[in-house]
Coordinates of C-alpha atoms in Angstrom, one line a residue:
X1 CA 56.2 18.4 -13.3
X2 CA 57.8 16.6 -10.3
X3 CA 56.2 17.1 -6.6
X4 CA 59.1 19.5 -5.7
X5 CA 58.2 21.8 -8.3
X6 CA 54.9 21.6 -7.5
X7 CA 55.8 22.1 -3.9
X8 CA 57.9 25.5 -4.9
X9 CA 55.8 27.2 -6.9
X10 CA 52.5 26.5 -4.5
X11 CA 54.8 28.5 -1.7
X12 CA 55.7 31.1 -4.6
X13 CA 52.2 31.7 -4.7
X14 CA 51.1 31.9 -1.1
X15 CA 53.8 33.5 0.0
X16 CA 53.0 36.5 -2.8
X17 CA 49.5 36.9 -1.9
X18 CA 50.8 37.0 1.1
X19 CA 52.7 40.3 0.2
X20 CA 49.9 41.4 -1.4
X21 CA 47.6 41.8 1.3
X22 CA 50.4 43.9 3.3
X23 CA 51.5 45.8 0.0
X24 CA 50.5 49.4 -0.5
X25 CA 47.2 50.5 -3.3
X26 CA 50.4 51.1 -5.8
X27 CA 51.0 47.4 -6.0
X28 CA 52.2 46.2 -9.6
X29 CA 50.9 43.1 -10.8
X30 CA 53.9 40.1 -11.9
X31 CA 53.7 39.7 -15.4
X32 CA 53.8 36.0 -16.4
X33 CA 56.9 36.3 -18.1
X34 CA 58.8 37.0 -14.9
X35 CA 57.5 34.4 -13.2
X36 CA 58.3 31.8 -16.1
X37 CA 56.8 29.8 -19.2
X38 CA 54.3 27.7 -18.0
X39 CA 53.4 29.4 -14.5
X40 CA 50.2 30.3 -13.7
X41 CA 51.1 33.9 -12.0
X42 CA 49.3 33.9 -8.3
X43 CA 47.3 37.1 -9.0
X44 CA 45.6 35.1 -11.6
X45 CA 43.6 33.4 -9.1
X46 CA 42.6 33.6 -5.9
X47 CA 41.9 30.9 -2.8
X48 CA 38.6 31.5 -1.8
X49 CA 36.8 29.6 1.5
X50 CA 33.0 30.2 1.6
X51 CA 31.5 30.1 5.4
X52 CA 27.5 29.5 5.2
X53 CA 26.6 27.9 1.4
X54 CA 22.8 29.1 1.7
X55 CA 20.6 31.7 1.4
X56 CA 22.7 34.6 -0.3
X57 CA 25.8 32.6 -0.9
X58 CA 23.7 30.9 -3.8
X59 CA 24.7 34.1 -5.3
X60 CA 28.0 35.0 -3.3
X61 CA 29.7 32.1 -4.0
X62 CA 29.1 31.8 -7.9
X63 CA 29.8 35.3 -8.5
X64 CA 33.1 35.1 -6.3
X65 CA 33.8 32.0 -8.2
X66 CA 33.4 33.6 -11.5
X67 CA 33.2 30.7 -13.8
X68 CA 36.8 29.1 -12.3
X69 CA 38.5 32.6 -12.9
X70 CA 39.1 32.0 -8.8
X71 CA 39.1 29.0 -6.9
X72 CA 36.7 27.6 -4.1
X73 CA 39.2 25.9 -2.1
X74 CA 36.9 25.0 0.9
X75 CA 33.3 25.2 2.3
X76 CA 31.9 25.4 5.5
X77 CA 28.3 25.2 6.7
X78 CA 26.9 23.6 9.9
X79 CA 23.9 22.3 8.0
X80 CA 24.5 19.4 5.2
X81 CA 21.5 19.8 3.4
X82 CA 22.6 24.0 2.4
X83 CA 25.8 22.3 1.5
X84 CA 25.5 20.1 -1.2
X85 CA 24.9 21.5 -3.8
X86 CA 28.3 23.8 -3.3
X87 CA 29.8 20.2 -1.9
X88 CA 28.9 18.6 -5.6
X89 CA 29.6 21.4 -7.4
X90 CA 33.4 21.9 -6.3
X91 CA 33.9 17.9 -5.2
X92 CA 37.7 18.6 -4.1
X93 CA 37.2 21.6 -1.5
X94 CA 37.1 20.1 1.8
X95 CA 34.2 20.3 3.8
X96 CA 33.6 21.3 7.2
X97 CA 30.9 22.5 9.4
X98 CA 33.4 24.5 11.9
X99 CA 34.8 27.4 10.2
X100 CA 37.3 27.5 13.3
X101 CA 38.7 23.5 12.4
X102 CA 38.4 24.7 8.6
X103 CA 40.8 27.7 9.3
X104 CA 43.2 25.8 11.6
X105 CA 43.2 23.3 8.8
X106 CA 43.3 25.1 5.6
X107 CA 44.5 28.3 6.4
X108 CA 47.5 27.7 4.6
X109 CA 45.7 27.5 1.5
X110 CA 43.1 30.3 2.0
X111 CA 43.6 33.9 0.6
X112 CA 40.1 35.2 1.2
X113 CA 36.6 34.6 3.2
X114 CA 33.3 35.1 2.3
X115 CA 31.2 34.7 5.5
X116 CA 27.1 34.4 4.7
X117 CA 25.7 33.2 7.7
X118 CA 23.2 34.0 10.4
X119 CA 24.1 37.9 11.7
X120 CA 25.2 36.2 15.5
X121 CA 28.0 35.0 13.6
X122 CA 29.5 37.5 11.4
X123 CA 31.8 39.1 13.8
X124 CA 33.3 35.7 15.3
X125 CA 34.1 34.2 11.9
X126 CA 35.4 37.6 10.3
X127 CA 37.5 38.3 13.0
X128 CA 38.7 34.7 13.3
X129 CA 39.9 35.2 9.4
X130 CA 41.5 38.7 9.2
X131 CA 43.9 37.3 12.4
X132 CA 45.2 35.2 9.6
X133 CA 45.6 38.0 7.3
X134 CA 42.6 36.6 5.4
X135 CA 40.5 38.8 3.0
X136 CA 37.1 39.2 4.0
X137 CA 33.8 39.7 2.0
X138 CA 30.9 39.7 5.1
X139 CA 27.0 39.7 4.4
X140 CA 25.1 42.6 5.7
X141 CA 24.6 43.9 8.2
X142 CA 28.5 43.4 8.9
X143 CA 27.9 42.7 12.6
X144 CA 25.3 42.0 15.0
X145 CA 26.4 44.3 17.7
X146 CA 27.5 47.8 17.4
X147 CA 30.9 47.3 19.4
X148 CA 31.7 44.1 17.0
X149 CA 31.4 46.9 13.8
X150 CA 34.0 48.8 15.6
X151 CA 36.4 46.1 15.7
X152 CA 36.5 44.4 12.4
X153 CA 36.9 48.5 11.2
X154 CA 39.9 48.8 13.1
X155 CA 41.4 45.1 12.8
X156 CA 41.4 45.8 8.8
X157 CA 43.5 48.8 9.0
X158 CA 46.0 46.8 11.4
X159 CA 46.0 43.4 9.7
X160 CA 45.8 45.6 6.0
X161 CA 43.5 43.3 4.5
X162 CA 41.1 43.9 1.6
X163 CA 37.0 43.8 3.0
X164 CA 33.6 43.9 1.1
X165 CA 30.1 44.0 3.0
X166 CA 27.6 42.7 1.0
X167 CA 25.6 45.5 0.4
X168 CA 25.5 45.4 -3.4
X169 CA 23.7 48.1 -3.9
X170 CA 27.1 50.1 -3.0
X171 CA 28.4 49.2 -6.2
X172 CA 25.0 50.6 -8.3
X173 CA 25.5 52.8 -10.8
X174 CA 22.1 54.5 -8.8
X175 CA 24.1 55.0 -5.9
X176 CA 26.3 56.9 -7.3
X177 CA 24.4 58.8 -9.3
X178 CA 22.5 60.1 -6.9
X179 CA 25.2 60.5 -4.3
X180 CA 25.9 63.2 -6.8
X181 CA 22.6 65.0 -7.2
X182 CA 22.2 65.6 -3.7
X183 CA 25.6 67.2 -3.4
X184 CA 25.2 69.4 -6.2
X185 CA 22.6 71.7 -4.4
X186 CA 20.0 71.6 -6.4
X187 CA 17.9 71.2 -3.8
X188 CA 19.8 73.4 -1.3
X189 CA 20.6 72.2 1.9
X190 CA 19.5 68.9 3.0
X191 CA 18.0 68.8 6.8
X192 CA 15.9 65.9 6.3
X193 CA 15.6 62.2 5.1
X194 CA 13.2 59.8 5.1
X195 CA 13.7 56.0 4.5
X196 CA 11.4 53.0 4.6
X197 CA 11.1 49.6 3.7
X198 CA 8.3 46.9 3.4
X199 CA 10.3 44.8 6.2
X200 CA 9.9 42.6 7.6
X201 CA 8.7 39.8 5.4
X202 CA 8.9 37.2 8.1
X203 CA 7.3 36.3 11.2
X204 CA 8.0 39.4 14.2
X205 CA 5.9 40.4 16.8
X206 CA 4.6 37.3 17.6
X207 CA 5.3 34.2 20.1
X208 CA 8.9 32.1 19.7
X209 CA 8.7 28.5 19.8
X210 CA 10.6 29.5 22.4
X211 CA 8.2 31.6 24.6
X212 CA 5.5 28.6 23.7
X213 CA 7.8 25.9 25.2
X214 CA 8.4 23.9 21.9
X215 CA 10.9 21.8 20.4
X216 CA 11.5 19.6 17.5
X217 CA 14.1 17.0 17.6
X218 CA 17.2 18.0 15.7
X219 CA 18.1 16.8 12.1
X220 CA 20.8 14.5 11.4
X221 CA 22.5 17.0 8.7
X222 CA 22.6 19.6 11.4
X223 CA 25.0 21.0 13.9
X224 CA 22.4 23.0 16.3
X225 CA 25.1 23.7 18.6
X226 CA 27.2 25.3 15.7
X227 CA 24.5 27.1 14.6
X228 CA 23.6 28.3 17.9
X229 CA 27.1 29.8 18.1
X230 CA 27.7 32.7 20.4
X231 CA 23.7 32.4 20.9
X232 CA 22.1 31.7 24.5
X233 CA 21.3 27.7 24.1
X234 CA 17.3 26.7 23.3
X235 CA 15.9 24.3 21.7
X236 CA 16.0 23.3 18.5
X237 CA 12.6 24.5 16.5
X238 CA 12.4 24.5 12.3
X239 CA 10.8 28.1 12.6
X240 CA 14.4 29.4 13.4
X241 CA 16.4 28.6 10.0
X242 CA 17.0 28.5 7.2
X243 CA 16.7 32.4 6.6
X244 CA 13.7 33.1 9.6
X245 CA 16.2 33.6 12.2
X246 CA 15.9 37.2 11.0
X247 CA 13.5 38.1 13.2
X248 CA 15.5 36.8 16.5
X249 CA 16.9 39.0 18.6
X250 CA 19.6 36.4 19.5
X251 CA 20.3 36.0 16.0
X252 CA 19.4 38.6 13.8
X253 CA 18.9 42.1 13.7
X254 CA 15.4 42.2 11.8
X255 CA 14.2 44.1 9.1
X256 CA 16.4 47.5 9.9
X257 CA 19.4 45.1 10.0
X258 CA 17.8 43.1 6.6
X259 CA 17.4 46.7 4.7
X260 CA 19.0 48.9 6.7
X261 CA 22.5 48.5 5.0
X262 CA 21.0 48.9 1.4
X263 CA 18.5 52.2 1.9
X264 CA 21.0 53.7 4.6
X265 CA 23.7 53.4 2.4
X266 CA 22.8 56.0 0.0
X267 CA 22.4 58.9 2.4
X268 CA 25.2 58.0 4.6
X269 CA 27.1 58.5 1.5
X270 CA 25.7 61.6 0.1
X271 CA 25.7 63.7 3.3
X272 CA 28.6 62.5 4.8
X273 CA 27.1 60.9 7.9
X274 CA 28.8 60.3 10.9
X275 CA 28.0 58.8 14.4
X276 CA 24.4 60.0 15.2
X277 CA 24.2 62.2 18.4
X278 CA 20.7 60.8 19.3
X279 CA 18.1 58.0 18.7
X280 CA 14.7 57.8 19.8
X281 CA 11.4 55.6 18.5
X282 CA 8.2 54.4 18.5
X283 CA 7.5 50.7 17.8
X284 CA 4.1 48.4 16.5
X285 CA 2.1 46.9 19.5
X286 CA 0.5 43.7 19.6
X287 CA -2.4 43.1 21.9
X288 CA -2.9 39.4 23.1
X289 CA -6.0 40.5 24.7
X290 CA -8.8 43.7 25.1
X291 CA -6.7 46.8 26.8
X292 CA -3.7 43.0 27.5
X293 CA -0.5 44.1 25.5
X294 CA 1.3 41.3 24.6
X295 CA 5.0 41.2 25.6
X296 CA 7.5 39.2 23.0
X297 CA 11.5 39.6 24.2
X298 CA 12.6 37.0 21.8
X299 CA 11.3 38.6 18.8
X300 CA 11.7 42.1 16.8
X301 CA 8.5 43.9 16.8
X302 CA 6.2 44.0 13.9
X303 CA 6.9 47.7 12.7
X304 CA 9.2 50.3 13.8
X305 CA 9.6 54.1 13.4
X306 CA 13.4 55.2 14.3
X307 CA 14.4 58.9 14.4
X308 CA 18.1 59.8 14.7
X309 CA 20.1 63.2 14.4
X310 CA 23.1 63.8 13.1
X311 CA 25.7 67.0 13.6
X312 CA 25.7 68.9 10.6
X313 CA 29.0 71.4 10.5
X314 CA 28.8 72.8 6.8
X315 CA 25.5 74.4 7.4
X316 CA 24.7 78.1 8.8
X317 CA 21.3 77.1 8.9
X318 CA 20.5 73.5 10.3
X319 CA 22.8 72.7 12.7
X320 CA 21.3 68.9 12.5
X321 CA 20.2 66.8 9.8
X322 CA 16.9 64.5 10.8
X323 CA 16.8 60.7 9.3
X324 CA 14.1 58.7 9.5
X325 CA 13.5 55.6 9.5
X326 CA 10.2 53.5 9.3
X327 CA 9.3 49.6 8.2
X328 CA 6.3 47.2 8.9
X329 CA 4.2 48.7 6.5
X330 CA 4.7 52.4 7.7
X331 CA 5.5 55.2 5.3
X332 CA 6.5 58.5 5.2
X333 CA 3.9 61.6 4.0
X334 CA 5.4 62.4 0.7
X335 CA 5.9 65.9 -0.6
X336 CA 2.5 67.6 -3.4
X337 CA 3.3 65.9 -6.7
X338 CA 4.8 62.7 -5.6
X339 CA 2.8 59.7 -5.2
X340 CA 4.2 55.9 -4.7
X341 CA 2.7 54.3 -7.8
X342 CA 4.6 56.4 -9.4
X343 CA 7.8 57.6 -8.1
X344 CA 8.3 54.2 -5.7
X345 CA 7.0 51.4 -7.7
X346 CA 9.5 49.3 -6.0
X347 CA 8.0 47.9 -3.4
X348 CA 11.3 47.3 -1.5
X349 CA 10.9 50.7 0.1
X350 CA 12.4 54.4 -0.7
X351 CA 14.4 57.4 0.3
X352 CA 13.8 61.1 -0.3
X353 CA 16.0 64.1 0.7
X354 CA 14.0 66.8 1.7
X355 CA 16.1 70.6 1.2
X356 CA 15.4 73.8 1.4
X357 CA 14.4 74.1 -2.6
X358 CA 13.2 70.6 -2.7
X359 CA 13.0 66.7 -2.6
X360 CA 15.3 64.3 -4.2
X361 CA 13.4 60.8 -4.0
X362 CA 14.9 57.5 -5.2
X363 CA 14.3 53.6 -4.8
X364 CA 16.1 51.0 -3.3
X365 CA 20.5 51.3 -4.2
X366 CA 19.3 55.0 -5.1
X367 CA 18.1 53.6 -8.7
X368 CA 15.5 55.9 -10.7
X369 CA 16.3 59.4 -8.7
X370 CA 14.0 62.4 -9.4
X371 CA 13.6 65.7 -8.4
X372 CA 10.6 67.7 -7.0
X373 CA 10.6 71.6 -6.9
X374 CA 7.5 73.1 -6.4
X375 CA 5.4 70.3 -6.3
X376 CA 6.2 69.2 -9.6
X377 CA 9.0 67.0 -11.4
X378 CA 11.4 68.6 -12.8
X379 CA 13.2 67.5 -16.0
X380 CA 17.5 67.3 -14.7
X381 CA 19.7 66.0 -16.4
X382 CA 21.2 63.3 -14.4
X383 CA 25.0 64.0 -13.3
X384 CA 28.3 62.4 -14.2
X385 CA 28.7 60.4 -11.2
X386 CA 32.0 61.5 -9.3
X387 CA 33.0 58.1 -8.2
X388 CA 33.5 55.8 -11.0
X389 CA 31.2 53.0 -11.9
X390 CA 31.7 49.7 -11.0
X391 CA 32.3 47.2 -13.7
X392 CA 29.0 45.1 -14.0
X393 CA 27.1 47.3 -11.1
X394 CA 25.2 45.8 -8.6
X395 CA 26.2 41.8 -10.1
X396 CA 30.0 43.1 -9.9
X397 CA 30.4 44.1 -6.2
X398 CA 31.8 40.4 -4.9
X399 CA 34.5 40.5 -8.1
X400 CA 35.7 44.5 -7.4
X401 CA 36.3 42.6 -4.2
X402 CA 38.3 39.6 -5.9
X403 CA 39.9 41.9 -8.2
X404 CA 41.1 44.0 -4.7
X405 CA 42.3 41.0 -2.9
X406 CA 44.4 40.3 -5.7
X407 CA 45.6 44.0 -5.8
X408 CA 46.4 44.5 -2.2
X409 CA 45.4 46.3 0.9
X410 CA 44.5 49.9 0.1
X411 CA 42.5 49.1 -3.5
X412 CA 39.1 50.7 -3.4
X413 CA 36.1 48.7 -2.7
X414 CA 32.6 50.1 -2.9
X415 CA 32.0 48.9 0.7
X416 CA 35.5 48.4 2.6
X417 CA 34.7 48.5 6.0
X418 CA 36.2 51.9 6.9
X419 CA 32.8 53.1 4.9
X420 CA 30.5 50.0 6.4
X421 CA 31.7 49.8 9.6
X422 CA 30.8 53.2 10.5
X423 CA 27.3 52.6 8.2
X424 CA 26.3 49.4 10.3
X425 CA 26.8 51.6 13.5
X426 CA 24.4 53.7 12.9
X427 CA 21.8 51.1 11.2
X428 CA 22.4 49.2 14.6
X429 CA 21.8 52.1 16.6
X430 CA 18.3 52.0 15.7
X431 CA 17.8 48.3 17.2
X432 CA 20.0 49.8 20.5
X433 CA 16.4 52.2 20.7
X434 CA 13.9 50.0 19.9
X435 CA 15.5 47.5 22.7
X436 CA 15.2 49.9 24.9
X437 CA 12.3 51.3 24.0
X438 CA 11.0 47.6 25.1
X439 CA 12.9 47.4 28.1
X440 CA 10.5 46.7 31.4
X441 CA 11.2 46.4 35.0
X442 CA 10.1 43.9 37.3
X443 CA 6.7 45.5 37.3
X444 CA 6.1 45.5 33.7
X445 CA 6.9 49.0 33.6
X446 CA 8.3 50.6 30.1
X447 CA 11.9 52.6 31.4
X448 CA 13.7 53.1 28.2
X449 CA 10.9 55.2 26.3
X450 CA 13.4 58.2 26.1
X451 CA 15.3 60.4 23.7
X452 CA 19.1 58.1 23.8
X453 CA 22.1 60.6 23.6
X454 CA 25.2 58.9 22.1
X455 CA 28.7 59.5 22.2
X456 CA 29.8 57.4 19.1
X457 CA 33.6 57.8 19.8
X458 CA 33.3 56.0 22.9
X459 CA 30.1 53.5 22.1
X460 CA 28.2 54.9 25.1
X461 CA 24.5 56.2 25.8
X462 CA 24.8 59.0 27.6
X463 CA 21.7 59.5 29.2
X464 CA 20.1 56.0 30.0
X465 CA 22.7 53.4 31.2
X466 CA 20.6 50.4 31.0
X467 CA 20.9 50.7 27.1
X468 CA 24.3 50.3 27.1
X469 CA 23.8 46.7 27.5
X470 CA 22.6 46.7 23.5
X471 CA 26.1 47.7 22.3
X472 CA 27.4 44.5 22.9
X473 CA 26.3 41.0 24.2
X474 CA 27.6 38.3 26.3
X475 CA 28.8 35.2 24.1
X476 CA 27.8 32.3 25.3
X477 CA 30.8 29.7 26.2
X478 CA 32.7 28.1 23.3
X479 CA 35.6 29.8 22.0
X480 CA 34.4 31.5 19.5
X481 CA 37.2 33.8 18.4

């Protein structure tokens, strides 16, 4: 095959995904015998470009991959050592460490993005890709920021691309399964949830290399300054990456932003959710000294209870539904006849709906549900789910995304970001309290220890200005977007 024809049918290709991502969810696959004997026909496979190849992209990527159904056709990660094993396993994607040069340059052949990095970049490198009409599959929490969530929700319905978050669990057969208990009614009307998780399993609420002054010298395989991204400049300390930057507040959002998206998911889903109306908490102290609290601004706290309301139109009765959230180690009271050895064996934490007639509990992606009336378990016979399954479950939610892309905008995904978007909102909402429940004036004073009033259509507290500064940061110089 001449160079020409090569030439031709590579443009063919693109220029049908292309289409693809603007057509409408009734999109008809070409079938290879339209397109010619011998052609490969471009929804066969897709262009995939893979931005951060540690941590959970040792999963995203092979999944995404799918054996060589799709292609990997370039990597990017600003340290060399997460790299190479992706860099030796797909030899002829080009490499680069700036997912802005690795756009500009390959862009052309890129269909879709999976983005697994650090949660201070999510937004930038998202956004950066769905300008370019680029698919996008993001890690959770989508964003860092609440006012970054907003955007990538609205940029996919005006670019019309197709968008995963990687909250698995919203392709589980549990989740949907229990989605559909709780609206059945069997245990009337819902006015309460409870959610918890063992997070964090990291260092918080103690001193930053930071806060103690210290630095390391910077390896050779690693662009800080990349990493860093739209973060304030420090040093360079090994306690920050890989994976412990979770427990940064310039970099990630801790364990609410960790677990948040998985146990969140289930009840946001099941009772229809919307923006919260308030937000208040309470969070773990540390003590440096006897009666000396000890103050860490760089770092999430050790523990965290977060209480938000939300409007609740359908009901005569409960005009708001209560959620609650708690991790560090902290754990709900739960209900006569349900113990945690039991009913929440996995340790990852839980969620139970609490209703007039009764509790619905489950565990993490809303797997082994059970219901409690009276104090005792009750045999049900669990529900037809009303959405339908994913195929493979939790291991298929990055090719339902693959399968989408291919599609065209408007294909279901478990987790488009229509549905997460609005989700990481109200996870992030909890950090906007607990930042301002740690707020201090120039006198060490505590000022934002208050009930927060939010109005979610127009990102704002309400009541207590100085929290506003929590819906969205200051990027630091570069260009990021």
């Amino acid at each position: 095959m001449n160079n020409s024809h090569d030439k031709k049918q590579q443009n063919s290709r693109r220029n049908f995904l292309k289409s693809s991502a603007l057509a409408s969810a009734g999109f008809m696959i070409v079938p290879r015998h339209v397109l010619g004997k011998g052609f490969v026909a471009p929804s066969d496979k897709l262009n995939i470009a893979a931005v951060g190849c540690g941590g959970k992209a040792d999963f995203n990527i092979p999944q995404a991959y799918n054996n060589g159904s799709d292609n990997i056709v370039a990597l990017c990660d600003v340290d060399d050592r997460q790299s190479a094993k992706f860099r030796a396993k797909f030899p002829n994607a080009p490499y680069f460490r700036d997912y802005r040069k690795m756009l500009e340059s390959e862009g052309k052949n890129i269909d879709a993005v999976i983005v697994t990095t650090p949660d201070h970049m999510h937004y930038p490198i998202a956004m950066s890709a769905i300008q370019l009409n680029k698919h996008v599959y993001v890690e959770k929490p989508l964003t860092h920021d609440i006012w970054e969530a907003r955007q990538l929700t609205e940029a996919t319905a005006k670019y019309k691309v197709v968008t995963q978050m990687g909250n698995q669990g919203s392709s589980s057969n549990g989740t949907r399964i229990t989605e559909t208990m709780v609206q059945s009614g069997i245990i009337g009307e819902i006015y309460n949830v409870e959610v918890w998780t063992n997070r964090p399993v990291w260092p918080q609420g103690v001193k930053s290399p930071k806060d103690k002054g210290e630095k390391q010298p910077i390896p050779n395989e690693v662009d800080w300054n990349l990493w860093l991204g739209t973060a304030p400049m420090r040093d360079y300390h090994e306690a920050y990456m890989p994976f412990r930057w979770r427990g940064y507040w310039d970099f990630g959002t801790g364990a609410l932003g960790d677990m948040g998206c998985h146990f969140m998911d289930v009840p946001f889903r099941a009772l229809n959710l919307g923006y919260p109306t308030s937000v208040e908490c309470s969070v773990g102290q540390v003590y440096a000294d006897f009666f000396k609290e000890a103050f860490f601004d760089d770092v999430c706290p050790p523990s965290a209870s977060i209480h938000l309301k939300f409007p609740n139109p359908t009901s005569k009765n409960f005009k708001e539904i209560n959620l609650t959230w708690n991790d560090g180690g902290i754990r709900p009271k739960l209900p006569e006849g349900c113990d945690y050895d039991k009913v929440f064996a996995n340790i990852d934490g839980g969620v139970m709906f609490i209703g007039t007639k009764g509790v619905i509990a489950c565990e993490i992606f809303g797997e082994n549900p059970k219901v409690y009336i009276n104090g005792q378990l009750a045999a049900v016979k669990l529900p037809a789910p009303k959405r339908p399954n994913v195929e493979g479950g939790v291991n298929g939610h990055q090719q339902q995304w693959i399968k989408a892309c291919k599609a065209g905008f408007g294909t279901y995904t478990s987790s488009s970001f229509d549905q997460s978007g609005p989700l990481t909102e109200t996870v992030l909402m909890g950090n906007l309290a607990v930042r301002s429940f740690l707020m201090r004036d120039a006198k060490n004073k505590f000022i934002g220890r208050k009930k927060l009033l939010w109005d979610g259509k127009n990102m704002k507290i309400t009541n207590f200005d100085e929290a506003n500064a929590f819906v969205k940061r200051e990027y630091r110089a570069g260009g990021w977007i």
